[in-house]
Amino acid sequence: MSGKWKPIIIWMSLSGSRRFGELYKGIQGIALKVLSRHLKEVEADGIINRKVYAEVPPKVEYTLTKKGMSLNDVMQLFIEW
């Protein structure tokens, strides 16, 4: 779990599924390319699940997996710190 933005992505996802645009608008200062790369990395780590809906325009939602939800306590401690 390296990267400046990954904890913020996880924190925002704790409250439920998020779309790419929601994450982008909610994280001040992140570049689109960086957000995309970090989402791919946390998905590869098994922390976030990416679900693509067959719609036009395409709809993609990111949801924490059980492994990602297990980070809730750690994220709470991180925020308190």
mmCIF file of N, CA and C in Angstrom:
data_model
loop_
_atom_site.group_PDB
_atom_site.id
_atom_site.type_symbol
_atom_site.label_atom_id
_atom_site.label_comp_id
_atom_site.label_asym_id
_atom_site.label_seq_id
_atom_site.Cartn_x
_atom_site.Cartn_y
_atom_site.Cartn_z
ATOM 1 N N MET A 1 0.838 -1.178 0.000
ATOM 2 C CA MET A 1 0.000 0.000 0.000
ATOM 3 C C MET A 1 0.882 1.240 0.000
ATOM 4 N N SER A 2 1.431 1.525 -1.130
ATOM 5 C CA SER A 2 2.197 2.756 -1.239
ATOM 6 C C SER A 2 1.403 3.737 -2.084
ATOM 7 N N GLY A 3 1.704 4.980 -1.918
ATOM 8 C CA GLY A 3 1.028 6.004 -2.701
ATOM 9 C C GLY A 3 0.303 6.980 -1.810
ATOM 10 N N LYS A 4 0.371 8.213 -2.211
ATOM 11 C CA LYS A 4 -0.218 9.307 -1.446
ATOM 12 C C LYS A 4 -1.750 9.226 -1.391
ATOM 13 N N TRP A 5 -2.358 8.748 -2.454
ATOM 14 C CA TRP A 5 -3.808 8.834 -2.583
ATOM 15 C C TRP A 5 -4.562 7.569 -2.192
ATOM 16 N N LYS A 6 -3.898 6.449 -2.095
ATOM 17 C CA LYS A 6 -4.593 5.185 -1.824
ATOM 18 C C LYS A 6 -5.371 5.194 -0.511
ATOM 19 N N PRO A 7 -4.803 5.699 0.578
ATOM 20 C CA PRO A 7 -5.609 5.744 1.812
ATOM 21 C C PRO A 7 -6.871 6.593 1.667
ATOM 22 N N ILE A 8 -6.795 7.658 0.892
ATOM 23 C CA ILE A 8 -7.968 8.517 0.682
ATOM 24 C C ILE A 8 -9.009 7.782 -0.155
ATOM 25 N N ILE A 9 -8.568 7.067 -1.171
ATOM 26 C CA ILE A 9 -9.489 6.276 -1.994
ATOM 27 C C ILE A 9 -10.199 5.238 -1.132
ATOM 28 N N ILE A 10 -9.445 4.563 -0.280
ATOM 29 C CA ILE A 10 -10.036 3.548 0.608
ATOM 30 C C ILE A 10 -10.994 4.201 1.591
ATOM 31 N N TRP A 11 -10.589 5.317 2.174
ATOM 32 C CA TRP A 11 -11.434 6.029 3.139
ATOM 33 C C TRP A 11 -12.766 6.424 2.496
ATOM 34 N N MET A 12 -12.716 6.959 1.286
ATOM 35 C CA MET A 12 -13.947 7.367 0.610
ATOM 36 C C MET A 12 -14.827 6.164 0.267
ATOM 37 N N SER A 13 -14.218 5.028 0.034
ATOM 38 C CA SER A 13 -14.959 3.825 -0.359
ATOM 39 C C SER A 13 -15.559 3.080 0.828
ATOM 40 N N LEU A 14 -15.164 3.429 2.038
ATOM 41 C CA LEU A 14 -15.708 2.743 3.214
ATOM 42 C C LEU A 14 -17.207 2.953 3.360
ATOM 43 N N SER A 15 -17.715 4.068 2.854
ATOM 44 C CA SER A 15 -19.142 4.356 3.012
ATOM 45 C C SER A 15 -19.999 3.740 1.903
ATOM 46 N N GLY A 16 -19.374 3.068 0.939
ATOM 47 C CA GLY A 16 -20.146 2.409 -0.114
ATOM 48 C C GLY A 16 -19.483 2.541 -1.470
ATOM 49 N N SER A 17 -20.177 2.043 -2.474
ATOM 50 C CA SER A 17 -19.654 2.073 -3.839
ATOM 51 C C SER A 17 -19.460 3.501 -4.313
ATOM 52 N N ARG A 18 -18.415 3.698 -5.094
ATOM 53 C CA ARG A 18 -18.126 5.010 -5.666
ATOM 54 C C ARG A 18 -17.841 4.864 -7.148
ATOM 55 N N ARG A 19 -18.254 5.855 -7.898
ATOM 56 C CA ARG A 19 -17.918 5.902 -9.310
ATOM 57 C C ARG A 19 -16.635 6.705 -9.477
ATOM 58 N N PHE A 20 -15.991 6.542 -10.617
ATOM 59 C CA PHE A 20 -14.721 7.206 -10.881
ATOM 60 C C PHE A 20 -14.847 8.717 -10.705
ATOM 61 N N GLY A 21 -15.888 9.292 -11.272
ATOM 62 C CA GLY A 21 -16.093 10.734 -11.184
ATOM 63 C C GLY A 21 -16.274 11.215 -9.749
ATOM 64 N N GLU A 22 -16.958 10.433 -8.936
ATOM 65 C CA GLU A 22 -17.149 10.786 -7.529
ATOM 66 C C GLU A 22 -15.804 10.834 -6.800
ATOM 67 N N LEU A 23 -14.982 9.830 -7.067
ATOM 68 C CA LEU A 23 -13.665 9.794 -6.440
ATOM 69 C C LEU A 23 -12.814 10.974 -6.907
ATOM 70 N N TYR A 24 -12.853 11.251 -8.199
ATOM 71 C CA TYR A 24 -12.059 12.341 -8.752
ATOM 72 C C TYR A 24 -12.480 13.693 -8.162
ATOM 73 N N LYS A 25 -13.770 13.924 -8.079
ATOM 74 C CA LYS A 25 -14.267 15.191 -7.531
ATOM 75 C C LYS A 25 -14.019 15.297 -6.032
ATOM 76 N N GLY A 26 -13.994 14.166 -5.350
ATOM 77 C CA GLY A 26 -13.836 14.165 -3.899
ATOM 78 C C GLY A 26 -12.397 14.254 -3.417
ATOM 79 N N ILE A 27 -11.441 14.058 -4.321
ATOM 80 C CA ILE A 27 -10.028 14.101 -3.944
ATOM 81 C C ILE A 27 -9.386 15.310 -4.608
ATOM 82 N N GLN A 28 -9.226 16.356 -3.848
ATOM 83 C CA GLN A 28 -8.640 17.587 -4.362
ATOM 84 C C GLN A 28 -7.173 17.391 -4.745
ATOM 85 N N GLY A 29 -6.808 17.777 -5.961
ATOM 86 C CA GLY A 29 -5.422 17.768 -6.373
ATOM 87 C C GLY A 29 -4.933 16.508 -7.054
ATOM 88 N N ILE A 30 -5.762 15.505 -7.194
ATOM 89 C CA ILE A 30 -5.317 14.266 -7.848
ATOM 90 C C ILE A 30 -5.524 14.383 -9.356
ATOM 91 N N ALA A 31 -4.574 13.885 -10.117
ATOM 92 C CA ALA A 31 -4.688 13.868 -11.572
ATOM 93 C C ALA A 31 -5.485 12.633 -12.005
ATOM 94 N N LEU A 32 -6.178 12.742 -13.124
ATOM 95 C CA LEU A 32 -6.971 11.619 -13.634
ATOM 96 C C LEU A 32 -6.107 10.375 -13.836
ATOM 97 N N LYS A 33 -4.940 10.565 -14.405
ATOM 98 C CA LYS A 33 -4.039 9.443 -14.683
ATOM 99 C C LYS A 33 -3.594 8.758 -13.389
ATOM 100 N N VAL A 34 -3.318 9.548 -12.362
ATOM 101 C CA VAL A 34 -2.883 9.004 -11.075
ATOM 102 C C VAL A 34 -4.021 8.239 -10.416
ATOM 103 N N LEU A 35 -5.227 8.802 -10.440
ATOM 104 C CA LEU A 35 -6.388 8.117 -9.864
ATOM 105 C C LEU A 35 -6.616 6.787 -10.562
ATOM 106 N N SER A 36 -6.556 6.798 -11.876
ATOM 107 C CA SER A 36 -6.744 5.570 -12.640
ATOM 108 C C SER A 36 -5.694 4.528 -12.277
ATOM 109 N N ARG A 37 -4.436 4.940 -12.179
ATOM 110 C CA ARG A 37 -3.357 4.012 -11.846
ATOM 111 C C ARG A 37 -3.522 3.458 -10.435
ATOM 112 N N HIS A 38 -3.850 4.317 -9.468
ATOM 113 C CA HIS A 38 -4.028 3.849 -8.089
ATOM 114 C C HIS A 38 -5.208 2.900 -7.960
ATOM 115 N N LEU A 39 -6.285 3.171 -8.680
ATOM 116 C CA LEU A 39 -7.433 2.260 -8.643
ATOM 117 C C LEU A 39 -7.064 0.894 -9.205
ATOM 118 N N LYS A 40 -6.285 0.874 -10.282
ATOM 119 C CA LYS A 40 -5.834 -0.405 -10.840
ATOM 120 C C LYS A 40 -4.946 -1.157 -9.849
ATOM 121 N N GLU A 41 -4.099 -0.432 -9.138
ATOM 122 C CA GLU A 41 -3.189 -1.068 -8.179
ATOM 123 C C GLU A 41 -3.942 -1.646 -6.985
ATOM 124 N N VAL A 42 -4.892 -0.893 -6.418
ATOM 125 C CA VAL A 42 -5.636 -1.434 -5.269
ATOM 126 C C VAL A 42 -6.578 -2.552 -5.701
ATOM 127 N N GLU A 43 -7.019 -2.524 -6.955
ATOM 128 C CA GLU A 43 -7.812 -3.638 -7.472
ATOM 129 C C GLU A 43 -6.925 -4.883 -7.594
ATOM 130 N N ALA A 44 -5.711 -4.707 -8.086
ATOM 131 C CA ALA A 44 -4.777 -5.830 -8.208
ATOM 132 C C ALA A 44 -4.398 -6.391 -6.839
ATOM 133 N N ASP A 45 -4.396 -5.549 -5.812
ATOM 134 C CA ASP A 45 -4.097 -5.978 -4.449
ATOM 135 C C ASP A 45 -5.288 -6.654 -3.778
ATOM 136 N N GLY A 46 -6.446 -6.655 -4.428
ATOM 137 C CA GLY A 46 -7.632 -7.298 -3.872
ATOM 138 C C GLY A 46 -8.366 -6.459 -2.849
ATOM 139 N N ILE A 47 -8.132 -5.146 -2.854
ATOM 140 C CA ILE A 47 -8.753 -4.257 -1.870
ATOM 141 C C ILE A 47 -10.051 -3.664 -2.410
ATOM 142 N N ILE A 48 -10.069 -3.406 -3.700
ATOM 143 C CA ILE A 48 -11.248 -2.821 -4.338
ATOM 144 C C ILE A 48 -11.695 -3.728 -5.471
ATOM 145 N N ASN A 49 -13.016 -3.826 -5.626
ATOM 146 C CA ASN A 49 -13.606 -4.574 -6.726
ATOM 147 C C ASN A 49 -14.148 -3.572 -7.739
ATOM 148 N N ARG A 50 -13.852 -3.792 -9.003
ATOM 149 C CA ARG A 50 -14.317 -2.922 -10.088
ATOM 150 C C ARG A 50 -15.439 -3.637 -10.817
ATOM 151 N N LYS A 51 -16.610 -3.003 -10.866
ATOM 152 C CA LYS A 51 -17.753 -3.596 -11.547
ATOM 153 C C LYS A 51 -18.161 -2.698 -12.714
ATOM 154 N N VAL A 52 -18.174 -3.284 -13.914
ATOM 155 C CA VAL A 52 -18.528 -2.550 -15.127
ATOM 156 C C VAL A 52 -19.939 -2.945 -15.533
ATOM 157 N N TYR A 53 -20.790 -1.946 -15.742
ATOM 158 C CA TYR A 53 -22.159 -2.177 -16.195
ATOM 159 C C TYR A 53 -22.214 -1.975 -17.704
ATOM 160 N N ALA A 54 -22.942 -2.827 -18.385
ATOM 161 C CA ALA A 54 -23.069 -2.736 -19.844
ATOM 162 C C ALA A 54 -24.107 -1.681 -20.195
ATOM 163 N N GLU A 55 -23.697 -0.434 -20.122
ATOM 164 C CA GLU A 55 -24.576 0.693 -20.427
ATOM 165 C C GLU A 55 -23.838 1.666 -21.330
ATOM 166 N N VAL A 56 -24.600 2.551 -21.938
ATOM 167 C CA VAL A 56 -24.012 3.642 -22.696
ATOM 168 C C VAL A 56 -24.542 4.917 -22.091
ATOM 169 N N PRO A 57 -23.714 5.794 -21.579
ATOM 170 C CA PRO A 57 -22.260 5.680 -21.451
ATOM 171 C C PRO A 57 -21.881 4.633 -20.409
ATOM 172 N N PRO A 58 -20.658 4.130 -20.506
ATOM 173 C CA PRO A 58 -20.222 3.070 -19.577
ATOM 174 C C PRO A 58 -20.317 3.527 -18.114
ATOM 175 N N LYS A 59 -20.731 2.609 -17.266
ATOM 176 C CA LYS A 59 -20.834 2.884 -15.835
ATOM 177 C C LYS A 59 -19.924 1.903 -15.114
ATOM 178 N N VAL A 60 -19.031 2.440 -14.277
ATOM 179 C CA VAL A 60 -18.096 1.621 -13.513
ATOM 180 C C VAL A 60 -18.198 2.026 -12.056
ATOM 181 N N GLU A 61 -18.336 1.053 -11.178
ATOM 182 C CA GLU A 61 -18.376 1.312 -9.734
ATOM 183 C C GLU A 61 -17.232 0.578 -9.053
ATOM 184 N N TYR A 62 -16.683 1.229 -8.050
ATOM 185 C CA TYR A 62 -15.604 0.653 -7.247
ATOM 186 C C TYR A 62 -16.137 0.432 -5.837
ATOM 187 N N THR A 63 -16.001 -0.793 -5.354
ATOM 188 C CA THR A 63 -16.488 -1.186 -4.041
ATOM 189 C C THR A 63 -15.379 -1.915 -3.301
ATOM 190 N N LEU A 64 -15.287 -1.682 -2.012
ATOM 191 C CA LEU A 64 -14.291 -2.394 -1.217
ATOM 192 C C LEU A 64 -14.648 -3.867 -1.106
ATOM 193 N N THR A 65 -13.650 -4.706 -1.177
ATOM 194 C CA THR A 65 -13.826 -6.140 -0.965
ATOM 195 C C THR A 65 -13.814 -6.396 0.544
ATOM 196 N N LYS A 66 -13.967 -7.658 0.942
ATOM 197 C CA LYS A 66 -13.868 -7.997 2.370
ATOM 198 C C LYS A 66 -12.490 -7.624 2.902
ATOM 199 N N LYS A 67 -11.478 -7.850 2.094
ATOM 200 C CA LYS A 67 -10.118 -7.476 2.488
ATOM 201 C C LYS A 67 -10.016 -5.958 2.675
ATOM 202 N N GLY A 68 -10.638 -5.213 1.790
ATOM 203 C CA GLY A 68 -10.637 -3.762 1.900
ATOM 204 C C GLY A 68 -11.408 -3.280 3.122
ATOM 205 N N MET A 69 -12.543 -3.916 3.400
ATOM 206 C CA MET A 69 -13.338 -3.534 4.571
ATOM 207 C C MET A 69 -12.601 -3.838 5.866
ATOM 208 N N SER A 70 -11.711 -4.825 5.829
ATOM 209 C CA SER A 70 -10.943 -5.147 7.036
ATOM 210 C C SER A 70 -9.970 -4.033 7.404
ATOM 211 N N LEU A 71 -9.749 -3.095 6.510
ATOM 212 C CA LEU A 71 -8.860 -1.955 6.776
ATOM 213 C C LEU A 71 -9.573 -0.824 7.525
ATOM 214 N N ASN A 72 -10.849 -0.998 7.816
ATOM 215 C CA ASN A 72 -11.629 0.047 8.480
ATOM 216 C C ASN A 72 -10.987 0.503 9.788
ATOM 217 N N ASP A 73 -10.615 -0.429 10.647
ATOM 218 C CA ASP A 73 -10.022 -0.059 11.935
ATOM 219 C C ASP A 73 -8.696 0.669 11.748
ATOM 220 N N VAL A 74 -7.897 0.205 10.808
ATOM 221 C CA VAL A 74 -6.618 0.854 10.532
ATOM 222 C C VAL A 74 -6.851 2.272 10.012
ATOM 223 N N MET A 75 -7.826 2.440 9.152
ATOM 224 C CA MET A 75 -8.128 3.767 8.602
ATOM 225 C C MET A 75 -8.622 4.709 9.693
ATOM 226 N N GLN A 76 -9.411 4.184 10.637
ATOM 227 C CA GLN A 76 -9.875 5.011 11.758
ATOM 228 C C GLN A 76 -8.691 5.516 12.590
ATOM 229 N N LEU A 77 -7.762 4.610 12.869
ATOM 230 C CA LEU A 77 -6.553 5.011 13.606
ATOM 231 C C LEU A 77 -5.723 6.011 12.838
ATOM 232 N N PHE A 78 -5.639 5.824 11.533
ATOM 233 C CA PHE A 78 -4.893 6.739 10.682
ATOM 234 C C PHE A 78 -5.507 8.137 10.717
ATOM 235 N N ILE A 79 -6.816 8.212 10.651
ATOM 236 C CA ILE A 79 -7.517 9.511 10.695
ATOM 237 C C ILE A 79 -7.316 10.185 12.043
ATOM 238 N N GLU A 80 -7.392 9.416 13.130
ATOM 239 C CA GLU A 80 -7.191 9.983 14.474
ATOM 240 C C GLU A 80 -5.770 10.520 14.644
ATOM 241 N N TRP A 81 -4.816 9.836 14.003
ATOM 242 C CA TRP A 81 -3.427 10.264 14.104
ATOM 243 C C TRP A 81 -3.234 11.581 13.403
#
